Coordinates of C-alpha atoms in Angstrom, one line a residue:
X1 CA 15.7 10.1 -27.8
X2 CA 16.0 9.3 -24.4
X3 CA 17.3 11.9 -21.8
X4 CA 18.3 11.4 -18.0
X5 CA 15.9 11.9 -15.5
X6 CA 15.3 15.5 -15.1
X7 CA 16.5 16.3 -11.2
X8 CA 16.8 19.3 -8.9
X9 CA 19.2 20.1 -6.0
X10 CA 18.9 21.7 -2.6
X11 CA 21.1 22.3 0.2
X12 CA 24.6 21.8 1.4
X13 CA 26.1 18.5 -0.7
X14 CA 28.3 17.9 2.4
X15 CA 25.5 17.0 4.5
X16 CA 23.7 13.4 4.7
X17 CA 21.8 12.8 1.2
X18 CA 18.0 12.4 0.3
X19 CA 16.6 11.7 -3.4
X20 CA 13.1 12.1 -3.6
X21 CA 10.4 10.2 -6.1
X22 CA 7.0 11.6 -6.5
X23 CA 3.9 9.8 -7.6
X24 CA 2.3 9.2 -11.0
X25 CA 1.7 11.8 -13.2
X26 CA 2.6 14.4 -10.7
X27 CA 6.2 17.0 -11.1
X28 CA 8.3 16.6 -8.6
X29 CA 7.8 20.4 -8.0
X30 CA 4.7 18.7 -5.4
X31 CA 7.4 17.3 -3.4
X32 CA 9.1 20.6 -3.1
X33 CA 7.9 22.3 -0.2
X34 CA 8.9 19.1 2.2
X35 CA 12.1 19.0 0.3
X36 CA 13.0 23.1 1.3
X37 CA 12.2 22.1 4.5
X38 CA 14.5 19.0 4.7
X39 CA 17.0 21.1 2.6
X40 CA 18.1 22.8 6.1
X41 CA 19.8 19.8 7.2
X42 CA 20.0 17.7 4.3
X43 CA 20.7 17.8 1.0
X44 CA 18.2 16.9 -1.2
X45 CA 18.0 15.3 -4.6
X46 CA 14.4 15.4 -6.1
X47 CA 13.9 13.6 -9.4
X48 CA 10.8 13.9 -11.8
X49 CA 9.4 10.3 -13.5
X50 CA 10.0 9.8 -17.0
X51 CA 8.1 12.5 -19.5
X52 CA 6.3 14.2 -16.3
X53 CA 7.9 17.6 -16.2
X54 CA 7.0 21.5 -15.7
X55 CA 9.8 22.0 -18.5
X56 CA 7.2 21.8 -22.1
X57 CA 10.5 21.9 -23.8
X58 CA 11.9 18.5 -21.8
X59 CA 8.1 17.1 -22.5
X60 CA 9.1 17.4 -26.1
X61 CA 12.4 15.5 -26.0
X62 CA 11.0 12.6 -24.0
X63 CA 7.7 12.0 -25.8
X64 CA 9.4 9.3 -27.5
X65 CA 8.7 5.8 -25.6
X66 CA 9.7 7.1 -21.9
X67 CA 10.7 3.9 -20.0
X68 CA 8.4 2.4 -17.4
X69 CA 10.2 -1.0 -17.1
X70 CA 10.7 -1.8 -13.5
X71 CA 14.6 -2.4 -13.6
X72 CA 15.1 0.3 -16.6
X73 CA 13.2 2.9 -14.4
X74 CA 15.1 1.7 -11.4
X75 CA 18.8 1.7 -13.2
X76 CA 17.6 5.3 -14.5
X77 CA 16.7 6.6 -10.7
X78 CA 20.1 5.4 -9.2
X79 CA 21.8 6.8 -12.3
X80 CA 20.9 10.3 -10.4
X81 CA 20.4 9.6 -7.2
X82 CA 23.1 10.8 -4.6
X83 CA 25.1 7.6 -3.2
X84 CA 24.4 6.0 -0.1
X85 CA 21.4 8.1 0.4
X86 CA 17.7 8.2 2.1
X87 CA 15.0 7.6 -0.5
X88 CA 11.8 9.2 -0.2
X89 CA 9.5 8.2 -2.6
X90 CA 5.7 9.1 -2.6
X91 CA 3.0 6.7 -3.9
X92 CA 4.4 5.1 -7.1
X93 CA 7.7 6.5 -6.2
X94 CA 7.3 5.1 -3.1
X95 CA 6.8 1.5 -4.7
X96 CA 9.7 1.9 -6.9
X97 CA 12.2 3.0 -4.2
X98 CA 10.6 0.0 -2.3
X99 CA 11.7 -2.2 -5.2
X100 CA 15.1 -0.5 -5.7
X101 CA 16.1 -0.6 -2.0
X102 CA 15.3 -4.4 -1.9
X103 CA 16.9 -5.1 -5.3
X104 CA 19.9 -2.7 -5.3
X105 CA 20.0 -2.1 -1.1
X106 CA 23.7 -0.6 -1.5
X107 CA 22.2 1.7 -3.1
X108 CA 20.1 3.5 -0.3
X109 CA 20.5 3.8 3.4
X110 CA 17.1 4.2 4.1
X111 CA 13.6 4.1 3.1
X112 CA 11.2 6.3 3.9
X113 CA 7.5 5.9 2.1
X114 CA 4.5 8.7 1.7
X115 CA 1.1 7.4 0.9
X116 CA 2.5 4.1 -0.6
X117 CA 1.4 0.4 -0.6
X118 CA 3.1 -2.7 -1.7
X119 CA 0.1 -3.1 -4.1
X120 CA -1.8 -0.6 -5.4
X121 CA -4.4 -3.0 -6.6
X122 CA -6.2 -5.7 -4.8
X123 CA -4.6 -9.1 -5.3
X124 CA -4.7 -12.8 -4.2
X125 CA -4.1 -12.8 -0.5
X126 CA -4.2 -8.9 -0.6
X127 CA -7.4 -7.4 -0.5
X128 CA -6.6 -3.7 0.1
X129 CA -6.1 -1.8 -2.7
X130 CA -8.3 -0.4 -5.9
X131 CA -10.3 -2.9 -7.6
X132 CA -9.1 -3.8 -11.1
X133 CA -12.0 -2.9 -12.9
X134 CA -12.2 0.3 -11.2
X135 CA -8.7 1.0 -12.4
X136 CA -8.9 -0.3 -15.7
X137 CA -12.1 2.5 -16.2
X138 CA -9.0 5.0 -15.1
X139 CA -6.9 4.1 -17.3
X140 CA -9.2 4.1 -20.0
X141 CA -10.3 7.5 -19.2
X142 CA -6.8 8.4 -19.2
X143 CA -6.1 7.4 -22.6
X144 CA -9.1 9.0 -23.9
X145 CA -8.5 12.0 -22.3
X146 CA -5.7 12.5 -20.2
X147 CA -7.1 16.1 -19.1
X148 CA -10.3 14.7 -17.8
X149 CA -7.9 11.7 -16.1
X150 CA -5.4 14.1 -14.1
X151 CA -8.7 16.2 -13.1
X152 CA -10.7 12.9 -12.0
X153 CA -7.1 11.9 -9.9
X154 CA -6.3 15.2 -8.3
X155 CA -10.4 15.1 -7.0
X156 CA -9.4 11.7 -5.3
X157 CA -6.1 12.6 -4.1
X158 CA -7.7 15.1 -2.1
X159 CA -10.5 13.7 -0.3
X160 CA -10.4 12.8 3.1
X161 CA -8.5 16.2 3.3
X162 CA -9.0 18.5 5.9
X163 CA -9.1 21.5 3.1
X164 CA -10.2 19.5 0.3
X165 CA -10.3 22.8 -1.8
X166 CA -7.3 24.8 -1.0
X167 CA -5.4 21.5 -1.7
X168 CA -7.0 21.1 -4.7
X169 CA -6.2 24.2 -5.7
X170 CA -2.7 24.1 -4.7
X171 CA -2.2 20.8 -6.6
X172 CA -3.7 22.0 -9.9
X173 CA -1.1 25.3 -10.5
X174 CA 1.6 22.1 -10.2
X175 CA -0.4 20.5 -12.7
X176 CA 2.3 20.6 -16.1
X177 CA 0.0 22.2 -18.8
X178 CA 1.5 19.9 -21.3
X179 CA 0.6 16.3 -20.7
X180 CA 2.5 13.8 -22.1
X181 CA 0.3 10.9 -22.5
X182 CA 3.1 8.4 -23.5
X183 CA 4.1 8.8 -19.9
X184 CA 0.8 9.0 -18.0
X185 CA -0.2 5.6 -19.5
X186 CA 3.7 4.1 -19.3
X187 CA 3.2 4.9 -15.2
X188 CA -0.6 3.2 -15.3
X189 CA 1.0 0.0 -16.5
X190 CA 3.6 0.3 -14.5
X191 CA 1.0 0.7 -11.3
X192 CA -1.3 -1.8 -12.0
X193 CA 1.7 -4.8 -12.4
X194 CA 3.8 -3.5 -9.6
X195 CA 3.6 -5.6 -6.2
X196 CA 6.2 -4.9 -4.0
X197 CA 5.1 -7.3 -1.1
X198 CA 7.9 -9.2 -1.6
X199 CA 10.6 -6.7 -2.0
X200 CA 8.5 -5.3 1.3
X201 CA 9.2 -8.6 3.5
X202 CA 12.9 -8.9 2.8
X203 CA 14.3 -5.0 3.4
X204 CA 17.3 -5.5 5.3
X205 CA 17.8 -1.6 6.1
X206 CA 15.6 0.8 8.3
X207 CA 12.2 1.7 6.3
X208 CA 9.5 4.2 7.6
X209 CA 5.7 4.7 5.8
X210 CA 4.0 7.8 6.3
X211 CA 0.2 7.4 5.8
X212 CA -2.9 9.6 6.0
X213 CA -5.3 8.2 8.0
X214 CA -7.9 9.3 5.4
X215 CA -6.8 8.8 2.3
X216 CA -9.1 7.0 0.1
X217 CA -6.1 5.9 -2.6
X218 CA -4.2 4.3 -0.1
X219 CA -5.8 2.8 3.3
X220 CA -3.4 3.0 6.1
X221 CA -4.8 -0.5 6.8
X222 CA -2.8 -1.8 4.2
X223 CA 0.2 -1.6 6.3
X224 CA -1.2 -1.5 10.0
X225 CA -2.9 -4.7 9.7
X226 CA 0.1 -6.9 8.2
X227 CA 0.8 -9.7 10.1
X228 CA 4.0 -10.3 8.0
X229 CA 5.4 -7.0 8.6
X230 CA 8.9 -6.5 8.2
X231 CA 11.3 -6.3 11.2
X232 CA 13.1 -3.0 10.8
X233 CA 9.4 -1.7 9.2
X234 CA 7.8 1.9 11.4
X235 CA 4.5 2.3 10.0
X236 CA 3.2 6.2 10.9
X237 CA -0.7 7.4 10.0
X238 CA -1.1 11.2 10.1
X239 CA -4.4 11.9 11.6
X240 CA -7.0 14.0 9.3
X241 CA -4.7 13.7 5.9
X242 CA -5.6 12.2 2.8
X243 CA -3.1 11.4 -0.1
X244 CA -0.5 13.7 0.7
X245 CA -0.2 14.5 4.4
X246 CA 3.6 15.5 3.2
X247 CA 1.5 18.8 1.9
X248 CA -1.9 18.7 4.7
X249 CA 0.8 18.4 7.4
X250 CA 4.2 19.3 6.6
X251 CA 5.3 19.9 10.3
X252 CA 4.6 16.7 11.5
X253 CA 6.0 14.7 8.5
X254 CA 9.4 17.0 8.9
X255 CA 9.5 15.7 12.6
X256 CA 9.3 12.2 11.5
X257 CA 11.9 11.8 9.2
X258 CA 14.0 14.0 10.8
X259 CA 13.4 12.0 13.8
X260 CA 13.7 8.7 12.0
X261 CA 17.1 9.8 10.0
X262 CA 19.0 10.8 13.4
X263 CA 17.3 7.5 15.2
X264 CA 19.1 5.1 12.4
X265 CA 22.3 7.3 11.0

């Protein structure tokens, strides 16, 4: 059976809206820190991807096929999100809230990106980005043993970090113990055919990417050195962050969107 997207609510629903998106394979629990903080002056929506959840009971009732269609994915997400509202989506979440604010732009005010690219993988004309091979050896490892997977991507999601262990640390206890391969594999495929360059090029509504100037997933090249880059596009790198400089350096992402939001409201 299929169940909605698992959510969690903060702050005042009279103030201005945010829905949040993590990254593959991750809770949204990661996101939650930046979202108390945002919370204070906004109220904040943050949503989990399909069969990725803290709740083992939830993991249960969505091991059955979760879906990681682009447009079923997309239709689920605005089934929850707040309306008229600021997406924040991080990584893969990032790349789908990319999609849904070109696709379905009355939809979302704003778009604000963490650590995302409009291709993960390297591509004709795009050559940033992981290497297919390299991420078909991932995925493979993934499917043999999603454990070993998640602890091979949490070791590069943090280097290039300032405190590559107390962030490591501090991403494992968000770590669901139950993995739900179904899901883990759904969001590979999903990663690998995703390319959101287009979708990128013809936003028509203000869009901010946060970066870490060393993260090793995600090159803040792949946005800096565009030469296409979209009008209404603010491209910020975080000095001395890797994967998640929404964690590494909280302050200074808080000032940005905060500072962004009041800039274009």
């Amino acid at each position: 059976m299929r169940i909605r997207i698992e959510t969690e609510v903060l702050g005042d629903p009279n103030c201005p809206a945010i829905f949040m998106v993590p990254g593959w394979g991750m809770p949204k629990e990661v996101m939650k820190p930046l979202a108390r903080r945002l919370s204070q002056r906004f109220y904040v929506v943050m949503a989990n991807l399909p069969g990725i959840s803290l709740d083992e009971a939830r993991i249960e009732q969505t091991r059955i096929e979760p879906n990681y269609d682009i447009d079923a994915l997309s239709e689920q997400l605005i089934a929850v999100a707040p309306k008229d509202c600021w997406w924040i989506g991080w990584s893969l979440g990032g790349m789908v809230s990319t999609y849904v604010a070109a696709r379905r732009s009355s939809c979302v005010k704003g778009l604000i990106t963490l650590s995302a690219s409009p291709s993960f993988l390297q591509r004709e004309n795009w050559p940033e980005g992981m290497a297919p091979m390299l991420f078909d050896e991932f995925s493979q490892l993934v499917d043999e043993s999603p454990e070993q997977g998640m602890k091979r991507f949490l070791m590069l999601q943090v280097r290039g970090a300032k405190q590559e262990r107390p962030l490591m640390k501090q991403l494992q206890v968000l770590l669901p113990k139950q993995l739900n391969k179904t899901a883990l594999v759904g969001g590979l495929r999903l990663l690998r055919a995703l390319d959101v360059r287009r979708e990128s090029a013809l936003l028509d509504l203000p869009n901010l990417h946060i970066l870490g100037q060393n993260d090793t997933l995600v090159a803040p090249t792949t946005l800096t050195t565009q030469t296409d880059a979209n009008p209404l596009q603010e491209v910020i790198v975080v000095p001395d962050c890797a994967h998640q400089p929404f964690l590494e350096a909280e302050d200074v992402c808080v000032q940005h969107i905060e500072t962004f939001i009041d800039a274009n409201s």
